[in-house]
Amino acid sequence: MKNTIKTLLVTITVLIATSSAVRAQLNQDLMFGITSASGGNNTDLVMDLGDPANLYYGESWALGTLLASSGNTNRANVQWGLVGATYDGINTLNVYTTSTSQPRDIQNINDIVYYYLDLIYLGYGFGNNGTSLAVGNYFEGSSYTGDGTSWYQQTTAAGQLGGNCIINDYTDPNLSGFGNVAFYDTVNDMNNPSSASQVGIFSLDNAGNLVYSVPEPSTLALAAMGGASLLLFRCRKQALMKNSPN
């Protein structure tokens, strides 16, 4: 009897650990995705960039060869962006995304992961068997796969399938053409939903160089000084208007 109970407990522990490992792998890494919007049988290129918490100023990835092999080099047609989330085994901690506009407020970012990002992860090697793309690895696949897991279908306005894509309830992570796009972080707080905050910038040039950067401290300091100066000027103006004779 004791051996049976012990075996059962060990089995349950293994199942829980396996489930948590799979779930964590589905949600930990930041994914770069790019696709062509020119129509036809397009090819998505999706690459695992690793834990978003490890990003650093000036970090870069040379993707020129991969972009060429997947046919995503036409400035007029290409759409690209990044999405990712972190997970503690029960709740989503953060959702990360690039966007040309600030992501909308949301009540529960667990829903964003469960219903949208998971499809993207599952479509690109993050299988239910616990396997995962390794950091730096990539996947190329058709933009029109029937299971709805392609980058094109899940993240572009033209490719979306009904309500099953992140663009519907959160934001479009893609930039059309090469250039710079803002990178946002949304912290999970179901009781107090708040807007995402910009934490950096991603840029992609014609040669396929993807670079992460953040505002320089001097720039932030100048912005703060400018804001303080405007506030001081406004206060002085109000004081003068109040004390001036009618």
Coordinates of C-alpha atoms in Angstrom, one line a residue:
M1 CA 0.0 0.0 0.0
K2 CA 2.8 2.4 1.0
N3 CA 4.7 1.6 -2.2
T4 CA 1.5 2.2 -4.3
I5 CA 1.0 5.6 -2.7
K6 CA 4.7 6.5 -3.1
T7 CA 4.6 5.6 -6.8
L8 CA 1.4 7.6 -7.3
L9 CA 3.0 10.7 -5.6
V10 CA 6.1 10.4 -7.8
T11 CA 4.0 10.1 -10.9
I12 CA 2.0 13.2 -10.0
T13 CA 5.2 15.1 -9.3
V14 CA 6.7 14.2 -12.6
L15 CA 3.5 15.2 -14.5
I16 CA 3.3 18.5 -12.8
A17 CA 7.0 19.2 -13.4
T18 CA 6.7 18.2 -17.1
S19 CA 3.6 20.4 -17.5
S20 CA 5.3 23.4 -16.0
A21 CA 8.4 22.9 -18.1
V22 CA 6.4 22.7 -21.3
R23 CA 4.4 25.8 -20.3
A24 CA 7.5 27.7 -19.5
Q25 CA 9.1 26.9 -22.7
L26 CA 6.0 28.0 -24.6
N27 CA 6.2 31.4 -23.0
Q28 CA 9.7 32.4 -22.1
D29 CA 11.5 33.5 -25.3
L30 CA 11.2 36.5 -27.4
M31 CA 10.4 35.7 -31.0
F32 CA 11.4 37.8 -34.1
G33 CA 9.0 37.2 -37.0
I34 CA 9.0 38.5 -40.6
T35 CA 6.8 37.9 -43.6
S36 CA 6.0 39.3 -47.0
A37 CA 2.6 40.9 -47.6
S38 CA 2.9 40.6 -51.4
G39 CA 0.4 37.7 -51.7
G40 CA 1.0 34.2 -53.0
N41 CA 2.8 31.5 -51.2
N42 CA 4.9 33.6 -48.8
T43 CA 7.5 32.3 -46.4
D44 CA 7.6 33.3 -42.7
L45 CA 10.9 33.5 -41.0
V46 CA 10.7 33.2 -37.2
M47 CA 13.7 33.3 -34.9
D48 CA 14.2 32.7 -31.2
L49 CA 16.0 35.6 -29.6
G50 CA 16.0 34.2 -26.0
D51 CA 14.9 35.7 -22.7
P52 CA 13.7 39.3 -23.2
A53 CA 15.2 40.1 -19.7
N54 CA 18.6 39.5 -21.2
L55 CA 18.4 42.1 -23.9
Y56 CA 21.2 44.7 -23.7
Y57 CA 21.9 48.0 -25.5
G58 CA 23.4 47.5 -28.9
E59 CA 22.7 43.8 -29.1
S60 CA 22.4 42.8 -32.7
W61 CA 21.6 39.9 -35.0
A62 CA 22.8 39.5 -38.6
L63 CA 19.8 38.1 -40.4
G64 CA 20.7 39.1 -44.0
T65 CA 21.3 35.5 -45.2
L66 CA 18.1 34.2 -43.5
L67 CA 16.0 37.1 -44.9
A68 CA 17.3 36.4 -48.4
S69 CA 16.6 32.6 -48.2
S70 CA 13.1 33.2 -47.0
G71 CA 12.4 35.9 -49.7
N72 CA 11.8 38.7 -47.2
T73 CA 13.9 41.4 -48.6
N74 CA 11.4 43.7 -50.4
R75 CA 11.0 46.9 -48.5
A76 CA 7.6 47.6 -50.0
N77 CA 6.1 44.3 -48.9
V78 CA 7.9 43.1 -45.8
Q79 CA 6.3 43.1 -42.4
W80 CA 8.2 42.3 -39.2
G81 CA 8.0 42.5 -35.4
L82 CA 8.7 40.8 -32.1
V83 CA 6.4 39.1 -29.5
G84 CA 7.1 37.2 -26.3
A85 CA 6.0 36.6 -22.7
T86 CA 7.3 35.4 -19.4
Y87 CA 5.6 32.9 -17.2
D88 CA 5.9 31.8 -13.6
G89 CA 4.2 28.5 -13.9
I90 CA 0.7 29.8 -13.1
N91 CA 0.4 33.4 -14.4
T92 CA 1.9 35.4 -17.2
L93 CA 4.2 38.0 -15.8
N94 CA 4.9 40.1 -18.8
V95 CA 3.9 40.4 -22.4
Y96 CA 6.5 42.0 -24.7
T97 CA 5.8 43.3 -28.2
T98 CA 6.9 45.8 -30.8
S99 CA 4.3 48.1 -32.2
T100 CA 3.9 51.3 -34.1
S101 CA 1.3 52.5 -31.5
Q102 CA 1.1 51.9 -27.8
P103 CA -0.7 48.6 -27.1
R104 CA -4.2 49.0 -25.8
D105 CA -5.2 48.5 -22.1
I106 CA -6.1 44.9 -21.3
Q107 CA -7.8 43.3 -18.3
N108 CA -5.8 40.0 -18.2
I109 CA -2.7 39.4 -20.2
N110 CA -3.0 35.7 -19.4
D111 CA -5.6 35.7 -22.1
I112 CA -3.2 37.3 -24.6
V113 CA -0.8 34.4 -24.1
Y114 CA -3.2 31.6 -23.9
Y115 CA -5.2 32.5 -26.9
Y116 CA -2.7 34.2 -29.2
L117 CA 0.9 33.9 -28.4
D118 CA 0.7 30.2 -27.7
L119 CA -0.4 29.6 -31.3
I120 CA 2.7 31.4 -32.6
Y121 CA 5.0 29.5 -30.2
L122 CA 3.4 26.1 -31.0
G123 CA 3.6 26.8 -34.7
Y124 CA 7.4 27.3 -34.6
G125 CA 8.8 24.4 -32.7
F126 CA 7.5 24.9 -29.2
G127 CA 5.7 21.6 -29.1
N128 CA 3.6 20.0 -26.5
N129 CA 6.2 17.3 -26.0
G130 CA 8.4 19.8 -24.2
T131 CA 10.8 20.6 -27.1
S132 CA 11.6 24.2 -27.9
L133 CA 13.6 26.1 -30.4
A134 CA 17.0 26.9 -29.0
V135 CA 18.1 30.5 -28.7
G136 CA 19.4 31.6 -32.1
N137 CA 17.6 28.9 -34.0
Y138 CA 15.0 29.8 -36.6
F139 CA 12.0 28.3 -38.5
E140 CA 10.8 28.9 -42.1
G141 CA 7.3 28.0 -43.1
S142 CA 4.4 28.9 -45.3
S143 CA 2.4 32.0 -44.4
Y144 CA -0.8 30.2 -45.2
T145 CA -0.6 27.0 -43.1
G146 CA -4.0 25.7 -42.4
D147 CA -3.7 25.4 -38.6
G148 CA -3.5 29.2 -38.2
T149 CA -0.1 29.2 -36.5
S150 CA 1.9 31.2 -39.1
W151 CA 3.3 34.6 -38.3
Y152 CA 1.4 36.1 -41.2
Q153 CA -1.9 34.7 -40.0
Q154 CA -1.4 35.5 -36.3
T155 CA 0.1 39.0 -36.4
T156 CA -0.9 40.8 -39.6
A157 CA -4.2 42.5 -40.4
A158 CA -4.5 40.9 -43.8
G159 CA -3.7 37.4 -42.6
Q160 CA -5.7 37.2 -39.4
L161 CA -8.1 34.2 -38.9
G162 CA -11.3 35.4 -37.2
G163 CA -10.6 36.3 -33.6
N164 CA -7.6 34.0 -33.1
C165 CA -4.7 36.4 -33.4
I166 CA -3.0 38.9 -31.2
I167 CA -3.8 41.9 -33.4
N168 CA -7.5 41.7 -32.5
D169 CA -7.3 42.1 -28.8
Y170 CA -3.9 43.6 -28.1
T171 CA -1.8 45.2 -30.9
D172 CA -0.2 44.7 -34.3
P173 CA 3.5 44.0 -33.6
N174 CA 4.6 44.5 -37.1
L175 CA 6.3 47.4 -38.9
S176 CA 5.8 47.6 -42.7
G177 CA 9.2 48.0 -44.3
F178 CA 12.6 48.3 -42.7
G179 CA 13.3 50.9 -40.0
N180 CA 12.7 51.5 -36.3
V181 CA 9.8 50.3 -34.1
A182 CA 9.1 50.8 -30.4
F183 CA 9.3 47.8 -28.0
Y184 CA 6.8 47.6 -25.2
D185 CA 6.5 45.7 -21.9
T186 CA 3.1 45.1 -20.2
V187 CA 3.1 43.8 -16.6
N188 CA 0.3 41.5 -15.6
D189 CA -2.0 43.2 -13.1
M190 CA -5.6 41.9 -13.4
N191 CA -6.8 44.3 -10.7
N192 CA -5.3 47.4 -12.2
P193 CA -4.9 47.1 -16.0
S194 CA -2.5 49.7 -17.3
S195 CA -0.9 50.7 -20.5
A196 CA 2.2 49.1 -21.8
S197 CA 5.4 51.1 -21.3
Q198 CA 8.1 51.5 -23.9
V199 CA 11.3 49.9 -22.9
G200 CA 13.4 50.0 -26.0
I201 CA 13.6 50.2 -29.8
F202 CA 14.3 47.6 -32.4
S203 CA 15.6 48.5 -35.9
L204 CA 16.0 46.4 -39.0
D205 CA 18.0 47.6 -42.0
N206 CA 18.1 46.6 -45.7
A207 CA 21.1 44.4 -45.0
G208 CA 19.1 42.4 -42.4
N209 CA 20.8 43.7 -39.3
L210 CA 18.4 43.7 -36.3
V211 CA 19.6 45.9 -33.5
Y212 CA 18.1 46.6 -30.0
S213 CA 18.6 49.9 -28.4
V214 CA 17.3 52.0 -25.5
P215 CA 17.0 55.8 -25.0
E216 CA 20.4 57.1 -23.8
P217 CA 20.5 58.4 -20.2
S218 CA 21.4 61.9 -21.5
T219 CA 18.3 61.9 -23.7
L220 CA 16.1 61.0 -20.8
A221 CA 17.8 63.7 -18.7
L222 CA 17.2 66.3 -21.4
A223 CA 13.6 65.3 -21.7
A224 CA 13.1 65.5 -17.9
M225 CA 14.8 69.0 -17.8
G226 CA 12.6 70.1 -20.7
G227 CA 9.4 68.9 -18.9
A228 CA 10.5 70.7 -15.7
S229 CA 11.2 73.9 -17.5
L230 CA 7.8 73.9 -19.2
L231 CA 6.1 73.3 -15.8
L232 CA 8.1 76.1 -14.2
F233 CA 7.2 78.5 -17.1
R234 CA 3.6 77.6 -16.8
C235 CA 3.5 78.2 -13.0
R236 CA 5.2 81.6 -13.5
K237 CA 2.8 82.5 -16.2
Q238 CA -0.2 81.6 -14.0
A239 CA 1.3 83.6 -11.1
L240 CA 1.8 86.7 -13.3
M241 CA -1.8 86.5 -14.6
K242 CA -3.1 86.1 -11.1
N243 CA -1.2 89.2 -9.8
S244 CA -1.7 91.4 -12.8
P245 CA -4.4 94.2 -12.6
N246 CA -7.5 93.6 -14.6

